């Protein structure tokens, strides 16, 4: 009688590590997308501009930026083109991108446009803001104050400009918002380049005054406060630009100046000793 062969059941083996994952293990990080790299590069260059670390006329070379930010030159090119469209950079054909070096007349012209447009904006919003809108404006100003106290100058400058964009949004006009966004982009850069950190800290207080005036009893006073705010900004920026461009002629031509000859009757210590 044939003997039955008993087959042993194979012991269960551990599945390959590549097929298992602990329930609490974090999923692998997804590789950065082109869009996320573009935004990172754009944010980095914007931050450098608004911090005031890049001075007027500084060239921004694609190769150097790509190496510094660990990205492709294509990502740099996209960021520079976007900043050029926003008027935060000057793009010159066959030369590249540069930090703007606006003339004082150019800056005055931008502030003049802002006064004209924002006078109409204040007139439109006067007495029309809801409680929710006023609360949103106050919350934004609190964020500005925190940024200044924490020394985040670029964030503070950006948020100061965003306050005016928030007002424009409340007016409900996309065309108005688009135009004010372009004007604010210019004046944000002027503040970064030429305004002092100490003086710029006045913005939250002045924005609080604008909020109060918009809910006050006098339209004329509300417009006057908003215009005074822009006037002070312009004066500080223009003064800062003028000071930066002052040339110390004595230092500039020091190497070319003739060496002064010794006065008569004076000489070295040795000569005085020989006469005694």
PDB file of N, CA and C in Angstrom, residues 43-128:
ATOM      1  N   UNK A  43       9.026  84.167  -4.580  1.00  0.00           N
ATOM      2  CA  UNK A  43       8.943  84.664  -3.207  1.00  0.00           C
ATOM      3  C   UNK A  43      10.313  85.081  -2.686  1.00  0.00           C
ATOM      4  N   UNK A  44      11.355  84.331  -3.029  1.00  0.00           N
ATOM      5  CA  UNK A  44      12.699  84.642  -2.541  1.00  0.00           C
ATOM      6  C   UNK A  44      13.207  85.966  -3.105  1.00  0.00           C
ATOM      7  N   UNK A  45      13.015  86.176  -4.407  1.00  0.00           N
ATOM      8  CA  UNK A  45      13.476  87.423  -5.018  1.00  0.00           C
ATOM      9  C   UNK A  45      12.638  88.600  -4.510  1.00  0.00           C
ATOM     10  N   UNK A  46      11.321  88.401  -4.370  1.00  0.00           N
ATOM     11  CA  UNK A  46      10.456  89.456  -3.840  1.00  0.00           C
ATOM     12  C   UNK A  46      10.890  89.853  -2.437  1.00  0.00           C
ATOM     13  N   UNK A  47      11.208  88.848  -1.616  1.00  0.00           N
ATOM     14  CA  UNK A  47      11.632  89.122  -0.243  1.00  0.00           C
ATOM     15  C   UNK A  47      12.921  89.935  -0.220  1.00  0.00           C
ATOM     16  N   UNK A  48      13.850  89.583  -1.096  1.00  0.00           N
ATOM     17  CA  UNK A  48      15.106  90.324  -1.153  1.00  0.00           C
ATOM     18  C   UNK A  48      14.874  91.767  -1.578  1.00  0.00           C
ATOM     19  N   UNK A  49      13.939  91.974  -2.500  1.00  0.00           N
ATOM     20  CA  UNK A  49      13.623  93.331  -2.952  1.00  0.00           C
ATOM     21  C   UNK A  49      12.999  94.145  -1.821  1.00  0.00           C
ATOM     22  N   UNK A  50      11.999  93.573  -1.147  1.00  0.00           N
ATOM     23  CA  UNK A  50      11.268  94.314  -0.128  1.00  0.00           C
ATOM     24  C   UNK A  50      12.057  94.480   1.161  1.00  0.00           C
ATOM     25  N   UNK A  51      13.103  93.688   1.346  1.00  0.00           N
ATOM     26  CA  UNK A  51      13.938  93.852   2.534  1.00  0.00           C
ATOM     27  C   UNK A  51      14.920  95.011   2.379  1.00  0.00           C
ATOM     28  N   UNK A  52      15.065  95.506   1.148  1.00  0.00           N
ATOM     29  CA  UNK A  52      16.005  96.597   0.905  1.00  0.00           C
ATOM     30  C   UNK A  52      17.432  96.144   0.724  1.00  0.00           C
ATOM     31  N   UNK A  53      17.666  94.818   0.681  1.00  0.00           N
ATOM     32  CA  UNK A  53      19.044  94.313   0.528  1.00  0.00           C
ATOM     33  C   UNK A  53      19.567  94.500  -0.893  1.00  0.00           C
ATOM     34  N   UNK A  54      18.682  94.588  -1.849  1.00  0.00           N
ATOM     35  CA  UNK A  54      19.081  94.835  -3.236  1.00  0.00           C
ATOM     36  C   UNK A  54      18.940  96.325  -3.511  1.00  0.00           C
ATOM     37  N   UNK A  55      20.027  96.963  -3.852  1.00  0.00           N
ATOM     38  CA  UNK A  55      20.030  98.403  -4.010  1.00  0.00           C
ATOM     39  C   UNK A  55      19.655  98.801  -5.437  1.00  0.00           C
ATOM     40  N   UNK A  56      19.267 100.063  -5.640  1.00  0.00           N
ATOM     41  CA  UNK A  56      18.858 100.526  -6.973  1.00  0.00           C
ATOM     42  C   UNK A  56      19.940 100.270  -8.020  1.00  0.00           C
ATOM     43  N   UNK A  57      19.510  99.757  -9.171  1.00  0.00           N
ATOM     44  CA  UNK A  57      20.420  99.514 -10.277  1.00  0.00           C
ATOM     45  C   UNK A  57      21.157  98.190 -10.227  1.00  0.00           C
ATOM     46  N   UNK A  58      20.971  97.389  -9.163  1.00  0.00           N
ATOM     47  CA  UNK A  58      21.674  96.108  -9.056  1.00  0.00           C
ATOM     48  C   UNK A  58      21.226  95.155 -10.160  1.00  0.00           C
ATOM     49  N   UNK A  59      22.165  94.568 -10.926  1.00  0.00           N
ATOM     50  CA  UNK A  59      21.779  93.578 -11.942  1.00  0.00           C
ATOM     51  C   UNK A  59      21.494  92.230 -11.291  1.00  0.00           C
ATOM     52  N   UNK A  60      20.484  91.537 -11.789  1.00  0.00           N
ATOM     53  CA  UNK A  60      20.140  90.205 -11.286  1.00  0.00           C
ATOM     54  C   UNK A  60      20.462  89.192 -12.378  1.00  0.00           C
ATOM     55  N   UNK A  61      21.590  88.511 -12.236  1.00  0.00           N
ATOM     56  CA  UNK A  61      22.065  87.579 -13.249  1.00  0.00           C
ATOM     57  C   UNK A  61      21.420  86.207 -13.066  1.00  0.00           C
ATOM     58  N   UNK A  62      20.915  85.656 -14.157  1.00  0.00           N
ATOM     59  CA  UNK A  62      20.200  84.386 -14.090  1.00  0.00           C
ATOM     60  C   UNK A  62      21.073  83.272 -13.539  1.00  0.00           C
ATOM     61  N   UNK A  63      22.300  83.155 -14.029  1.00  0.00           N
ATOM     62  CA  UNK A  63      23.174  82.060 -13.597  1.00  0.00           C
ATOM     63  C   UNK A  63      23.456  82.138 -12.099  1.00  0.00           C
ATOM     64  N   UNK A  64      23.795  83.330 -11.618  1.00  0.00           N
ATOM     65  CA  UNK A  64      24.120  83.487 -10.195  1.00  0.00           C
ATOM     66  C   UNK A  64      22.904  83.201  -9.322  1.00  0.00           C
ATOM     67  N   UNK A  65      21.727  83.666  -9.751  1.00  0.00           N
ATOM     68  CA  UNK A  65      20.514  83.420  -8.978  1.00  0.00           C
ATOM     69  C   UNK A  65      20.167  81.934  -8.959  1.00  0.00           C
ATOM     70  N   UNK A  66      20.320  81.273 -10.108  1.00  0.00           N
ATOM     71  CA  UNK A  66      20.007  79.846 -10.184  1.00  0.00           C
ATOM     72  C   UNK A  66      20.899  79.049  -9.241  1.00  0.00           C
ATOM     73  N   UNK A  67      22.174  79.388  -9.178  1.00  0.00           N
ATOM     74  CA  UNK A  67      23.092  78.694  -8.275  1.00  0.00           C
ATOM     75  C   UNK A  67      22.751  78.984  -6.815  1.00  0.00           C
ATOM     76  N   UNK A  68      22.405  80.228  -6.522  1.00  0.00           N
ATOM     77  CA  UNK A  68      22.103  80.606  -5.146  1.00  0.00           C
ATOM     78  C   UNK A  68      20.811  79.964  -4.649  1.00  0.00           C
ATOM     79  N   UNK A  69      19.818  79.820  -5.537  1.00  0.00           N
ATOM     80  CA  UNK A  69      18.513  79.307  -5.132  1.00  0.00           C
ATOM     81  C   UNK A  69      18.326  77.831  -5.455  1.00  0.00           C
ATOM     82  N   UNK A  70      19.340  77.206  -6.053  1.00  0.00           N
ATOM     83  CA  UNK A  70      19.259  75.785  -6.342  1.00  0.00           C
ATOM     84  C   UNK A  70      18.140  75.412  -7.293  1.00  0.00           C
ATOM     85  N   UNK A  71      18.038  76.123  -8.400  1.00  0.00           N
ATOM     86  CA  UNK A  71      16.977  75.873  -9.368  1.00  0.00           C
ATOM     87  C   UNK A  71      17.527  76.079 -10.771  1.00  0.00           C
ATOM     88  N   UNK A  72      16.678  75.892 -11.754  1.00  0.00           N
ATOM     89  CA  UNK A  72      17.092  76.079 -13.140  1.00  0.00           C
ATOM     90  C   UNK A  72      17.022  77.560 -13.531  1.00  0.00           C
ATOM     91  N   UNK A  73      17.729  77.889 -14.580  1.00  0.00           N
ATOM     92  CA  UNK A  73      17.660  79.263 -15.085  1.00  0.00           C
ATOM     93  C   UNK A  73      16.271  79.559 -15.636  1.00  0.00           C
ATOM     94  N   UNK A  74      15.566  78.511 -16.089  1.00  0.00           N
ATOM     95  CA  UNK A  74      14.203  78.715 -16.565  1.00  0.00           C
ATOM     96  C   UNK A  74      13.287  79.221 -15.463  1.00  0.00           C
ATOM     97  N   UNK A  75      13.427  78.664 -14.250  1.00  0.00           N
ATOM     98  CA  UNK A  75      12.620  79.129 -13.116  1.00  0.00           C
ATOM     99  C   UNK A  75      12.964  80.572 -12.770  1.00  0.00           C
ATOM    100  N   UNK A  76      14.242  80.905 -12.824  1.00  0.00           N
ATOM    101  CA  UNK A  76      14.672  82.286 -12.564  1.00  0.00           C
ATOM    102  C   UNK A  76      14.067  83.221 -13.604  1.00  0.00           C
ATOM    103  N   UNK A  77      14.108  82.791 -14.866  1.00  0.00           N
ATOM    104  CA  UNK A  77      13.601  83.631 -15.946  1.00  0.00           C
ATOM    105  C   UNK A  77      12.108  83.937 -15.762  1.00  0.00           C
ATOM    106  N   UNK A  78      11.360  82.922 -15.333  1.00  0.00           N
ATOM    107  CA  UNK A  78       9.927  83.128 -15.111  1.00  0.00           C
ATOM    108  C   UNK A  78       9.678  84.130 -13.987  1.00  0.00           C
ATOM    109  N   UNK A  79      10.443  83.988 -12.890  1.00  0.00           N
ATOM    110  CA  UNK A  79      10.262  84.890 -11.748  1.00  0.00           C
ATOM    111  C   UNK A  79      10.619  86.316 -12.113  1.00  0.00           C
ATOM    112  N   UNK A  80      11.715  86.497 -12.849  1.00  0.00           N
ATOM    113  CA  UNK A  80      12.126  87.843 -13.236  1.00  0.00           C
ATOM    114  C   UNK A  80      11.114  88.470 -14.189  1.00  0.00           C
ATOM    115  N   UNK A  81      10.574  87.661 -15.105  1.00  0.00           N
ATOM    116  CA  UNK A  81       9.559  88.178 -16.033  1.00  0.00           C
ATOM    117  C   UNK A  81       8.310  88.612 -15.268  1.00  0.00           C
ATOM    118  N   UNK A  82       7.915  87.816 -14.296  1.00  0.00           N
ATOM    119  CA  UNK A  82       6.727  88.160 -13.486  1.00  0.00           C
ATOM    120  C   UNK A  82       6.950  89.439 -12.695  1.00  0.00           C
ATOM    121  N   UNK A  83       8.122  89.577 -12.087  1.00  0.00           N
ATOM    122  CA  UNK A  83       8.433  90.786 -11.327  1.00  0.00           C
ATOM    123  C   UNK A  83       8.561  91.993 -12.242  1.00  0.00           C
ATOM    124  N   UNK A  84       9.007  91.762 -13.482  1.00  0.00           N
ATOM    125  CA  UNK A  84       9.061  92.857 -14.436  1.00  0.00           C
ATOM    126  C   UNK A  84       7.677  93.333 -14.816  1.00  0.00           C
ATOM    127  N   UNK A  85       6.747  92.400 -15.000  1.00  0.00           N
ATOM    128  CA  UNK A  85       5.361  92.762 -15.311  1.00  0.00           C
ATOM    129  C   UNK A  85       4.745  93.566 -14.173  1.00  0.00           C
ATOM    130  N   UNK A  86       5.126  93.231 -12.943  1.00  0.00           N
ATOM    131  CA  UNK A  86       4.619  93.943 -11.770  1.00  0.00           C
ATOM    132  C   UNK A  86       5.342  95.266 -11.522  1.00  0.00           C
ATOM    133  N   UNK A  87       6.308  95.595 -12.374  1.00  0.00           N
ATOM    134  CA  UNK A  87       7.086  96.837 -12.253  1.00  0.00           C
ATOM    135  C   UNK A  87       8.009  96.840 -11.036  1.00  0.00           C
ATOM    136  N   UNK A  88       8.300  95.656 -10.512  1.00  0.00           N
ATOM    137  CA  UNK A  88       9.250  95.577  -9.399  1.00  0.00           C
ATOM    138  C   UNK A  88      10.687  95.458  -9.897  1.00  0.00           C
ATOM    139  N   UNK A  89      10.850  95.065 -11.146  1.00  0.00           N
ATOM    140  CA  UNK A  89      12.157  94.989 -11.780  1.00  0.00           C
ATOM    141  C   UNK A  89      12.102  95.678 -13.130  1.00  0.00           C
ATOM    142  N   UNK A  90      13.264  96.103 -13.602  1.00  0.00           N
ATOM    143  CA  UNK A  90      13.397  96.658 -14.943  1.00  0.00           C
ATOM    144  C   UNK A  90      14.026  95.588 -15.823  1.00  0.00           C
ATOM    145  N   UNK A  91      13.362  95.229 -16.915  1.00  0.00           N
ATOM    146  CA  UNK A  91      13.881  94.223 -17.845  1.00  0.00           C
ATOM    147  C   UNK A  91      14.362  94.925 -19.106  1.00  0.00           C
ATOM    148  N   UNK A  92      15.632  94.731 -19.428  1.00  0.00           N
ATOM    149  CA  UNK A  92      16.220  95.358 -20.611  1.00  0.00           C
ATOM    150  C   UNK A  92      16.645  94.281 -21.600  1.00  0.00           C
ATOM    151  N   UNK A  93      16.247  94.453 -22.843  1.00  0.00           N
ATOM    152  CA  UNK A  93      16.542  93.468 -23.880  1.00  0.00           C
ATOM    153  C   UNK A  93      18.049  93.291 -24.050  1.00  0.00           C
ATOM    154  N   UNK A  94      18.474  92.034 -24.051  1.00  0.00           N
ATOM    155  CA  UNK A  94      19.889  91.659 -24.217  1.00  0.00           C
ATOM    156  C   UNK A  94      20.788  92.113 -23.062  1.00  0.00           C
ATOM    157  N   UNK A  95      20.209  92.649 -22.010  1.00  0.00           N
ATOM    158  CA  UNK A  95      21.014  93.065 -20.852  1.00  0.00           C
ATOM    159  C   UNK A  95      20.590  92.364 -19.570  1.00  0.00           C
ATOM    160  N   UNK A  96      19.310  92.057 -19.448  1.00  0.00           N
ATOM    161  CA  UNK A  96      18.856  91.337 -18.271  1.00  0.00           C
ATOM    162  C   UNK A  96      17.938  92.146 -17.384  1.00  0.00           C
ATOM    163  N   UNK A  97      17.846  91.719 -16.118  1.00  0.00           N
ATOM    164  CA  UNK A  97      16.952  92.329 -15.133  1.00  0.00           C
ATOM    165  C   UNK A  97      17.754  93.162 -14.142  1.00  0.00           C
ATOM    166  N   UNK A  98      17.168  94.277 -13.745  1.00  0.00           N
ATOM    167  CA  UNK A  98      17.833  95.196 -12.816  1.00  0.00           C
ATOM    168  C   UNK A  98      16.841  95.678 -11.773  1.00  0.00           C
ATOM    169  N   UNK A  99      17.350  95.954 -10.578  1.00  0.00           N
ATOM    170  CA  UNK A  99      16.535  96.616  -9.570  1.00  0.00           C
ATOM    171  C   UNK A  99      16.268  98.042 -10.061  1.00  0.00           C
ATOM    172  N   UNK A 100      15.022  98.498 -10.027  1.00  0.00           N
ATOM    173  CA  UNK A 100      14.728  99.840 -10.533  1.00  0.00           C
ATOM    174  C   UNK A 100      15.536 100.920  -9.831  1.00  0.00           C
ATOM    175  N   UNK A 101      15.858 101.932 -10.571  1.00  0.00           N
ATOM    176  CA  UNK A 101      16.538 103.102 -10.026  1.00  0.00           C
ATOM    177  C   UNK A 101      15.756 104.335 -10.487  1.00  0.00           C
ATOM    178  N   UNK A 102      14.530 104.506  -9.951  1.00  0.00           N
ATOM    179  CA  UNK A 102      13.630 105.537 -10.458  1.00  0.00           C
ATOM    180  C   UNK A 102      14.125 106.942 -10.133  1.00  0.00           C
ATOM    181  N   UNK A 103      13.801 107.858 -11.018  1.00  0.00           N
ATOM    182  CA  UNK A 103      14.107 109.258 -10.732  1.00  0.00           C
ATOM    183  C   UNK A 103      13.090 109.788  -9.726  1.00  0.00           C
ATOM    184  N   UNK A 104      13.420 110.898  -9.116  1.00  0.00           N
ATOM    185  CA  UNK A 104      12.497 111.512  -8.152  1.00  0.00           C
ATOM    186  C   UNK A 104      11.207 111.930  -8.856  1.00  0.00           C
ATOM    187  N   UNK A 105      11.296 112.409 -10.093  1.00  0.00           N
ATOM    188  CA  UNK A 105      10.095 112.770 -10.841  1.00  0.00           C
ATOM    189  C   UNK A 105       9.215 111.543 -11.097  1.00  0.00           C
ATOM    190  N   UNK A 106       9.848 110.398 -11.398  1.00  0.00           N
ATOM    191  CA  UNK A 106       9.079 109.165 -11.597  1.00  0.00           C
ATOM    192  C   UNK A 106       8.307 108.804 -10.330  1.00  0.00           C
ATOM    193  N   UNK A 107       8.967 108.882  -9.197  1.00  0.00           N
ATOM    194  CA  UNK A 107       8.316 108.523  -7.937  1.00  0.00           C
ATOM    195  C   UNK A 107       7.187 109.487  -7.605  1.00  0.00           C
ATOM    196  N   UNK A 108       7.423 110.756  -7.819  1.00  0.00           N
ATOM    197  CA  UNK A 108       6.357 111.738  -7.560  1.00  0.00           C
ATOM    198  C   UNK A 108       5.143 111.471  -8.446  1.00  0.00           C
ATOM    199  N   UNK A 109       5.388 111.068  -9.678  1.00  0.00           N
ATOM    200  CA  UNK A 109       4.284 110.776 -10.588  1.00  0.00           C
ATOM    201  C   UNK A 109       3.445 109.600 -10.112  1.00  0.00           C
ATOM    202  N   UNK A 110       4.089 108.559  -9.589  1.00  0.00           N
ATOM    203  CA  UNK A 110       3.352 107.401  -9.076  1.00  0.00           C
ATOM    204  C   UNK A 110       2.540 107.780  -7.848  1.00  0.00           C
ATOM    205  N   UNK A 111       3.113 108.541  -6.944  1.00  0.00           N
ATOM    206  CA  UNK A 111       2.369 108.962  -5.758  1.00  0.00           C
ATOM    207  C   UNK A 111       1.217 109.895  -6.127  1.00  0.00           C
ATOM    208  N   UNK A 112       1.398 110.714  -7.150  1.00  0.00           N
ATOM    209  CA  UNK A 112       0.311 111.586  -7.605  1.00  0.00           C
ATOM    210  C   UNK A 112      -0.858 110.739  -8.106  1.00  0.00           C
ATOM    211  N   UNK A 113      -0.535 109.699  -8.864  1.00  0.00           N
ATOM    212  CA  UNK A 113      -1.591 108.809  -9.353  1.00  0.00           C
ATOM    213  C   UNK A 113      -2.299 108.108  -8.199  1.00  0.00           C
ATOM    214  N   UNK A 114      -1.543 107.695  -7.206  1.00  0.00           N
ATOM    215  CA  UNK A 114      -2.164 107.032  -6.059  1.00  0.00           C
ATOM    216  C   UNK A 114      -3.100 107.981  -5.315  1.00  0.00           C
ATOM    217  N   UNK A 115      -2.708 109.226  -5.157  1.00  0.00           N
ATOM    218  CA  UNK A 115      -3.581 110.169  -4.452  1.00  0.00           C
ATOM    219  C   UNK A 115      -4.893 110.360  -5.201  1.00  0.00           C
ATOM    220  N   UNK A 116      -4.814 110.484  -6.534  1.00  0.00           N
ATOM    221  CA  UNK A 116      -6.020 110.701  -7.329  1.00  0.00           C
ATOM    222  C   UNK A 116      -6.960 109.504  -7.207  1.00  0.00           C
ATOM    223  N   UNK A 117      -6.400 108.312  -7.358  1.00  0.00           N
ATOM    224  CA  UNK A 117      -7.222 107.097  -7.341  1.00  0.00           C
ATOM    225  C   UNK A 117      -7.764 106.821  -5.941  1.00  0.00           C
ATOM    226  N   UNK A 118      -6.920 106.962  -4.925  1.00  0.00           N
ATOM    227  CA  UNK A 118      -7.360 106.611  -3.584  1.00  0.00           C
ATOM    228  C   UNK A 118      -8.282 107.652  -2.970  1.00  0.00           C
ATOM    229  N   UNK A 119      -8.239 108.878  -3.453  1.00  0.00           N
ATOM    230  CA  UNK A 119      -9.232 109.857  -3.013  1.00  0.00           C
ATOM    231  C   UNK A 119     -10.632 109.395  -3.447  1.00  0.00           C
ATOM    232  N   UNK A 120     -10.727 108.888  -4.673  1.00  0.00           N
ATOM    233  CA  UNK A 120     -12.005 108.350  -5.132  1.00  0.00           C
ATOM    234  C   UNK A 120     -12.394 107.089  -4.375  1.00  0.00           C
ATOM    235  N   UNK A 121     -11.407 106.256  -4.034  1.00  0.00           N
ATOM    236  CA  UNK A 121     -11.684 105.029  -3.286  1.00  0.00           C
ATOM    237  C   UNK A 121     -12.241 105.344  -1.902  1.00  0.00           C
ATOM    238  N   UNK A 122     -11.624 106.304  -1.211  1.00  0.00           N
ATOM    239  CA  UNK A 122     -12.106 106.688   0.118  1.00  0.00           C
ATOM    240  C   UNK A 122     -13.516 107.262   0.023  1.00  0.00           C
ATOM    241  N   UNK A 123     -13.758 108.059  -1.001  1.00  0.00           N
ATOM    242  CA  UNK A 123     -15.093 108.630  -1.190  1.00  0.00           C
ATOM    243  C   UNK A 123     -16.136 107.533  -1.406  1.00  0.00           C
ATOM    244  N   UNK A 124     -15.773 106.510  -2.157  1.00  0.00           N
ATOM    245  CA  UNK A 124     -16.687 105.400  -2.431  1.00  0.00           C
ATOM    246  C   UNK A 124     -16.990 104.588  -1.177  1.00  0.00           C
ATOM    247  N   UNK A 125     -15.978 104.355  -0.340  1.00  0.00           N
ATOM    248  CA  UNK A 125     -16.138 103.491   0.826  1.00  0.00           C
ATOM    249  C   UNK A 125     -16.658 104.220   2.061  1.00  0.00           C
ATOM    250  N   UNK A 126     -16.621 105.524   2.056  1.00  0.00           N
ATOM    251  CA  UNK A 126     -16.990 106.284   3.255  1.00  0.00           C
ATOM    252  C   UNK A 126     -18.423 105.957   3.688  1.00  0.00           C
ATOM    253  N   UNK A 127     -18.538 105.536   4.939  1.00  0.00           N
ATOM    254  CA  UNK A 127     -19.849 105.234   5.501  1.00  0.00           C
ATOM    255  C   UNK A 127     -20.501 103.974   4.969  1.00  0.00           C
ATOM    256  N   UNK A 128     -19.783 103.192   4.154  1.00  0.00           N
ATOM    257  CA  UNK A 128     -20.375 102.016   3.517  1.00  0.00           C
ATOM    258  C   UNK A 128     -19.819 100.695   4.027  1.00  0.00           C
TER     259      UNK A 128
END
